[in-house]
CSV table of C-alpha atoms in Angstrom, one decimal:
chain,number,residue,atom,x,y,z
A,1,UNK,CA,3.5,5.0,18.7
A,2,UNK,CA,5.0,8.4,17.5
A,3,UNK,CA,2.7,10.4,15.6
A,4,UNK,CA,3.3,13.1,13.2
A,5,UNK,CA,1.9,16.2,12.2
A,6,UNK,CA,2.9,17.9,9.1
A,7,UNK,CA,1.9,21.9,8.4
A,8,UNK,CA,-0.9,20.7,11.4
A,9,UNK,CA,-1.7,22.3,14.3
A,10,UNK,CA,-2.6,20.2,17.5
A,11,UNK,CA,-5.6,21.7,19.8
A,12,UNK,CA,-7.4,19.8,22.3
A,13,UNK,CA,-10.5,18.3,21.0
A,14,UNK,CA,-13.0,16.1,23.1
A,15,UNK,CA,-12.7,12.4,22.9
A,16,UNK,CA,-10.4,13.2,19.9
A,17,UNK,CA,-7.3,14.5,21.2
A,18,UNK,CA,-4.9,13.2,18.2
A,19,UNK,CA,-6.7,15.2,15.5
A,20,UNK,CA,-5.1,18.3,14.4
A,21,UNK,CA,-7.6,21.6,14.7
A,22,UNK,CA,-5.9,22.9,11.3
A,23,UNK,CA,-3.9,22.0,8.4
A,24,UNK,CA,-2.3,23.8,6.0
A,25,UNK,CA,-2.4,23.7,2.3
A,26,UNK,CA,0.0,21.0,1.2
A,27,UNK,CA,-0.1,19.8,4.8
A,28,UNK,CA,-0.5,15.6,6.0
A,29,UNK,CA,-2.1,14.6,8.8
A,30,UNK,CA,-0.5,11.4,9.9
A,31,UNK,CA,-3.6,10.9,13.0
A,32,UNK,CA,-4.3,7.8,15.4
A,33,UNK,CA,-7.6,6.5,16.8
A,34,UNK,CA,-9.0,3.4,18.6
A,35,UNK,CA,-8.3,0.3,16.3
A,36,UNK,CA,-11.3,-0.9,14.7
A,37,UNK,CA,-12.8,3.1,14.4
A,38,UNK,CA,-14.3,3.7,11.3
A,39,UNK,CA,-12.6,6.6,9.9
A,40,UNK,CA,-13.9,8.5,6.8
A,41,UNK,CA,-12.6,12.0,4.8
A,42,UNK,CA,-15.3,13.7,3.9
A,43,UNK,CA,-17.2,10.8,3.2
A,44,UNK,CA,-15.1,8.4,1.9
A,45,UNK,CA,-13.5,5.8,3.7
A,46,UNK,CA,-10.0,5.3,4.2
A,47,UNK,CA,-7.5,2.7,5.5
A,48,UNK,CA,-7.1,2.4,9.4
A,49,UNK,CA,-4.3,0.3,11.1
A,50,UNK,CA,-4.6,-2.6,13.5
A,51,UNK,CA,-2.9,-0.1,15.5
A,52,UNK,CA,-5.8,2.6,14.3
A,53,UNK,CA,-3.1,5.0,12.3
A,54,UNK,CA,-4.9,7.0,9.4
A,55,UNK,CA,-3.3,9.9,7.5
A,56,UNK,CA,-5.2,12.1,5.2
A,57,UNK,CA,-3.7,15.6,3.1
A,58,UNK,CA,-4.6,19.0,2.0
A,59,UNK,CA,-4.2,20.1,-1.4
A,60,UNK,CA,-2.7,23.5,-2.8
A,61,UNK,CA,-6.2,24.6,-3.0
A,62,UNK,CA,-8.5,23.0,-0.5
A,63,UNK,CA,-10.2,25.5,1.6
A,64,UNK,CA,-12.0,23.4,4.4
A,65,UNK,CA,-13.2,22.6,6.5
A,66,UNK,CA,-12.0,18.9,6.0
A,67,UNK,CA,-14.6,16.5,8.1
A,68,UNK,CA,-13.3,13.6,9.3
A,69,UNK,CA,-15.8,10.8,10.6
A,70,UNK,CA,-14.9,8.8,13.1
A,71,UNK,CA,-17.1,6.2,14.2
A,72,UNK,CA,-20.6,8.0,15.1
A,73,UNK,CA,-19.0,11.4,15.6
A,74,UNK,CA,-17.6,13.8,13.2
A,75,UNK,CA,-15.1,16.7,13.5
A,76,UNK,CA,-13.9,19.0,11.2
A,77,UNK,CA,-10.0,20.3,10.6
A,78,UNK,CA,-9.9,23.9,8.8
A,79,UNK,CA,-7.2,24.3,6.3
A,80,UNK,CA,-4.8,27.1,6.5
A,81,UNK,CA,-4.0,29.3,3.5
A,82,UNK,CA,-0.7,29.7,1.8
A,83,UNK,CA,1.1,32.5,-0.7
A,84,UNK,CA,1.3,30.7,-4.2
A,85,UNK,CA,4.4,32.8,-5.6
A,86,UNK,CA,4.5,32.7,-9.4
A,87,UNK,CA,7.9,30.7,-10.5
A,88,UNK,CA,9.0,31.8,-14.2
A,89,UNK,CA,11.1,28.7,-16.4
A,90,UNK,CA,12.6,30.0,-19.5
A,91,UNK,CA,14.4,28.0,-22.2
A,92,UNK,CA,11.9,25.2,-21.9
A,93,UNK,CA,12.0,22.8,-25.4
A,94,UNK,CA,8.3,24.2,-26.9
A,95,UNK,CA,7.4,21.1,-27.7
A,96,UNK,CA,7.1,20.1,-24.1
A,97,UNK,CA,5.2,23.1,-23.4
A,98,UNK,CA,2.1,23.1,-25.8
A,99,UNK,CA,3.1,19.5,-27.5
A,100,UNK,CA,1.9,18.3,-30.5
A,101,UNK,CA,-1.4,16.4,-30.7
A,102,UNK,CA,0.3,12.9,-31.5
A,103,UNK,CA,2.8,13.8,-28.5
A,104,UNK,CA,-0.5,15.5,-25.9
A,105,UNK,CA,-1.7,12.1,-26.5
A,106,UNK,CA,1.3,10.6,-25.4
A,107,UNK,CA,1.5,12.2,-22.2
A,108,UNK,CA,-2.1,11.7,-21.3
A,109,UNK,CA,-1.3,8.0,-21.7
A,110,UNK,CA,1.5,8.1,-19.6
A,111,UNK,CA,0.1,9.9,-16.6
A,112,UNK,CA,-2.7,8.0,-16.6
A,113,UNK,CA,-0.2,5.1,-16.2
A,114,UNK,CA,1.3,7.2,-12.9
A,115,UNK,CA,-2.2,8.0,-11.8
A,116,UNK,CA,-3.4,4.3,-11.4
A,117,UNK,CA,-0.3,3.3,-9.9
A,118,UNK,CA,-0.8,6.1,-7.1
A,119,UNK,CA,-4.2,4.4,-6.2
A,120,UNK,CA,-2.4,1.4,-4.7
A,121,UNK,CA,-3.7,1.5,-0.5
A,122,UNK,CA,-1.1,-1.7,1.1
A,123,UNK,CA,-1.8,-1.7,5.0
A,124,UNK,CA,1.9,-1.2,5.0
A,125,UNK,CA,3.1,1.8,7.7
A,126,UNK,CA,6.2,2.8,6.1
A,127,UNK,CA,5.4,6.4,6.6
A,128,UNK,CA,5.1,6.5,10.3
A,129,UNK,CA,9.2,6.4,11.0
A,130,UNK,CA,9.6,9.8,9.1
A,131,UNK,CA,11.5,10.8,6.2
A,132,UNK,CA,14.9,12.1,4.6
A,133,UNK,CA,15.6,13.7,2.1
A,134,UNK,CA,16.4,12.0,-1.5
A,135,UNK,CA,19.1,14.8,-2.2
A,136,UNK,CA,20.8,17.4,-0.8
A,137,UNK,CA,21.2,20.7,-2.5
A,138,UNK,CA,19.7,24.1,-3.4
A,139,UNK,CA,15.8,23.9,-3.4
A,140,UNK,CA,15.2,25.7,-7.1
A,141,UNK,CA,11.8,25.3,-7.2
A,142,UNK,CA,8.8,24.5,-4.6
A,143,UNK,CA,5.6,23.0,-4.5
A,144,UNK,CA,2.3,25.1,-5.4
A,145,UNK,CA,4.1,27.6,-7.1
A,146,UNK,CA,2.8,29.1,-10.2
A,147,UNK,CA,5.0,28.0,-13.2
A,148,UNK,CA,5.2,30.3,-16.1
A,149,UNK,CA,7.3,28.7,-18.9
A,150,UNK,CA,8.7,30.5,-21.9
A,151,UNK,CA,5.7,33.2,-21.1
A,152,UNK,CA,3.1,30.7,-21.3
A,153,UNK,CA,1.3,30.0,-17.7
A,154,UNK,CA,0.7,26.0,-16.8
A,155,UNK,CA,0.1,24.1,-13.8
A,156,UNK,CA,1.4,24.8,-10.5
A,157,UNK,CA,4.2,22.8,-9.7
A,158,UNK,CA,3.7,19.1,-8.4
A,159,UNK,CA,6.4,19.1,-6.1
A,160,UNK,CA,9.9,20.4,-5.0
A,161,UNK,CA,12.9,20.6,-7.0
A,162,UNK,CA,16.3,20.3,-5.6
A,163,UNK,CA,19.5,21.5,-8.3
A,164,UNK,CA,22.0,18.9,-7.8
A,165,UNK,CA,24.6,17.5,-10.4
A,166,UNK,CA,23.6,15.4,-12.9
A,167,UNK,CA,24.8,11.6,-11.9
A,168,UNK,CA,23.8,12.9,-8.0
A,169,UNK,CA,22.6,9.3,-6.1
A,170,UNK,CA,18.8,9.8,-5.4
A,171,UNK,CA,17.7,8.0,-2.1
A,172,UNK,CA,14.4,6.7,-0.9
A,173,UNK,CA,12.9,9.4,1.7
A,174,UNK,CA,11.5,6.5,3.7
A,175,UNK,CA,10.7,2.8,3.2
A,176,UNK,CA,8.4,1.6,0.5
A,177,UNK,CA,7.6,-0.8,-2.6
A,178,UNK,CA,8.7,0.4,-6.1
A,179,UNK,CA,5.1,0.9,-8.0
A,180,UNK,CA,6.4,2.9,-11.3
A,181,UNK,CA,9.6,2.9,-13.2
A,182,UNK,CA,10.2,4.0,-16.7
A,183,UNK,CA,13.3,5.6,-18.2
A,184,UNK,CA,11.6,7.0,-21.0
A,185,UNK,CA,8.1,9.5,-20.4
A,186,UNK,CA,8.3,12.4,-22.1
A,187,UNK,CA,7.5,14.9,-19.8
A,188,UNK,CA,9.2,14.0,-16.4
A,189,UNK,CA,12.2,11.8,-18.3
A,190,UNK,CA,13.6,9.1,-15.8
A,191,UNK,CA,10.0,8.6,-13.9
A,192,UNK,CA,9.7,6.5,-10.1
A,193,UNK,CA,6.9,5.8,-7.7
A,194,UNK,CA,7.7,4.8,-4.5
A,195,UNK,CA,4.6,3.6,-2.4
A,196,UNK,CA,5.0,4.4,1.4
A,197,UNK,CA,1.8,2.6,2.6
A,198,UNK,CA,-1.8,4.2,3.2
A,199,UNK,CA,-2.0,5.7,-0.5
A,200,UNK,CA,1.1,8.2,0.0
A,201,UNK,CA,3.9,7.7,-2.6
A,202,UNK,CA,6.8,10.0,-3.5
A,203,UNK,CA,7.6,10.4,-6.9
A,204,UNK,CA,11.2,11.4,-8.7
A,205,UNK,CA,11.3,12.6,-11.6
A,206,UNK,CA,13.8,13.4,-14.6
A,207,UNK,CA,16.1,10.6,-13.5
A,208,UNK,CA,19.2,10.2,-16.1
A,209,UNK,CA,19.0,6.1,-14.3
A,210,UNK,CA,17.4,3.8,-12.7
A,211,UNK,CA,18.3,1.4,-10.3
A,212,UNK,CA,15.0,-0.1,-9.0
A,213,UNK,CA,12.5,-2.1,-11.0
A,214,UNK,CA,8.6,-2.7,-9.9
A,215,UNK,CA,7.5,-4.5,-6.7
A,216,UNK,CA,11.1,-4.2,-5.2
A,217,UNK,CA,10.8,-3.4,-2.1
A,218,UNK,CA,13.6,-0.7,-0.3
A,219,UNK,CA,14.4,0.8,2.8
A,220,UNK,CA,15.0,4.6,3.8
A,221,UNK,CA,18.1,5.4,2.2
A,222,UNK,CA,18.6,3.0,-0.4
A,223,UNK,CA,19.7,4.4,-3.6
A,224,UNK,CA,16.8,4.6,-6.2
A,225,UNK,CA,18.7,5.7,-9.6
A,226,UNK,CA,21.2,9.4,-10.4
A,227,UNK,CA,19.6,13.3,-10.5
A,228,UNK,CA,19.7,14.4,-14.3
A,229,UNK,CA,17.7,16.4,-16.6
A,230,UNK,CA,15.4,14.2,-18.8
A,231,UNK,CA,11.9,15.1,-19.8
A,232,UNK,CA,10.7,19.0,-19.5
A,233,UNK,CA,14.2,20.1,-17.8
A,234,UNK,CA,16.2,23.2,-17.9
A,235,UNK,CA,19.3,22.0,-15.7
A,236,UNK,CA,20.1,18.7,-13.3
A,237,UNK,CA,17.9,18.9,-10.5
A,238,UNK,CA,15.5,16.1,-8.7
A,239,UNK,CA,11.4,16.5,-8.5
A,240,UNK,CA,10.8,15.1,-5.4
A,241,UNK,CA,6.8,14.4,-5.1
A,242,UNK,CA,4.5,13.9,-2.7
A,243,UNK,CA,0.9,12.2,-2.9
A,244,UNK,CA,-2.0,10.7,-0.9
A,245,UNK,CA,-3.4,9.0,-3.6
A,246,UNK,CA,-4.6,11.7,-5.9
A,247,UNK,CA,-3.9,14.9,-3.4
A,248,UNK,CA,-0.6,16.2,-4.1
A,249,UNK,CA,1.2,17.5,-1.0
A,250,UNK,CA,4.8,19.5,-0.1
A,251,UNK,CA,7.2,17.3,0.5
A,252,UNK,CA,8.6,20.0,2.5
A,253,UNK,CA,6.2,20.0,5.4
A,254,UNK,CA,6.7,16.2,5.8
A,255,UNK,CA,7.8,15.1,9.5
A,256,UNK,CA,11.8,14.8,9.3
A,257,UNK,CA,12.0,17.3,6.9
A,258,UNK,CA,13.2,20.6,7.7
């Protein structure tokens, strides 16, 4: 089986010689053990193959060490820092930037729909063939960074946005089930959740359509909906996100993306 390392880097470790000795920030391990190995992340256990593939992420800001249990043993994978640059977004609607209380409880309501879809762990290994990328054009904003917008700082950004034309196809990055699909959240507009197995997902926001519906299931390539501006958006462009259940992660550093 082909394993992949993403923002990892391979040293040789006894009796362990598929785990990584670092990550960085952002960074997925996709890792491979003896089926039937008990594998936990820092205590909590997650999905192993019959074929004993397990993946696990760093966030933006985990620091390490990361211990990974397997079986009786443990080891532990440092995390490499990154540089967060600070990203500045003018002309932003106010609204979406400190909203309303009627529309903050809006939004809160709609994430939490995205979070609970993002918790969905199928035995599925659509990850492990690699991935492509959804568009192609200029990268106009990257994951981590610090997003300033009209003056006011916010969250780092979730993901990586690529500026394409509006009406642009948007393409799976890999193979996966449709989890999330909603035309309509205020915030991130044209909203999709694409569950690649093992608790990673992509997700593409500010969609002007939709082409998929929830529980299809599509293959790398396949076209998902059209690039557009709807939701908190200054020009066309596609959000292309990256989870392991709740750890967000750079798309960028994904194996097949370069």
């Amino acid at each position: 089986m082909a394993l992949f390392f993403s923002g990892a880097t391979l040293a040789a470790v006894p009796d362990l010689p598929d785990l990584p000795a670092s990550v960085s920030q952002g960074g997925l391990v996709i890792a491979h053990v003896a089926p039937g190995t008990r594998v936990t992340i820092d205590g909590k256990p997650v999905h192993v193959g019959t074929d004993g593939t397990f993946v696990f992420g760093a966030g933006r800001d985990e620091k390490g060490p990361i211990r990974v249990g397997l079986g009786t043993v443990a080891r532990e994978v440092a995390v490499t820092p990154r540089d967060w640059p600070t990203e500045r977004v003018n002309g932003v609607p106010p609204k979406t930037v400190n909203p309303p209380p009627d529309i903050a409880a809006r939004i809160e309501r709609e994430q939490a729909a995205v979070v609970a879809a993002r918790q969905r762990d199928d035995a599925r290994e659509d990850f492990t063939h690699g991935f492509i990328w959804p568009v192609t054009g200029r990268i106009s904003g990257r994951f981590g960074n610090q997003r300033i917008y009209n003056g006011d700082p916010k969250a780092p950004h979730s993901g990586m946005d690529i500026a394409v034309p509006e009406g642009t196809p948007v393409k799976a990055p890999a193979d996966g089930i449709v989890t999330f699909a909603r035309p309509d959240l205020y915030l991130t507009g044209g909203t999709v959740l694409l569950d690649h197995g093992f608790g990673l997902s992509s997700n593409f926001l500010h969609l002007s359509r939709i082409d998929v519906k929830v529980g299809q299931r599509v293959h790398q390539g396949d076209i998902l909906g059209a690039a557009g501006m709807t939701g908190r958006a200054t020009g066309p462009h596609v959000h292309w996100g990256f989870n392991w259940f709740g750890v967000r992660l750079d798309p960028l550093l994904l194996p097949g993306i370069h």
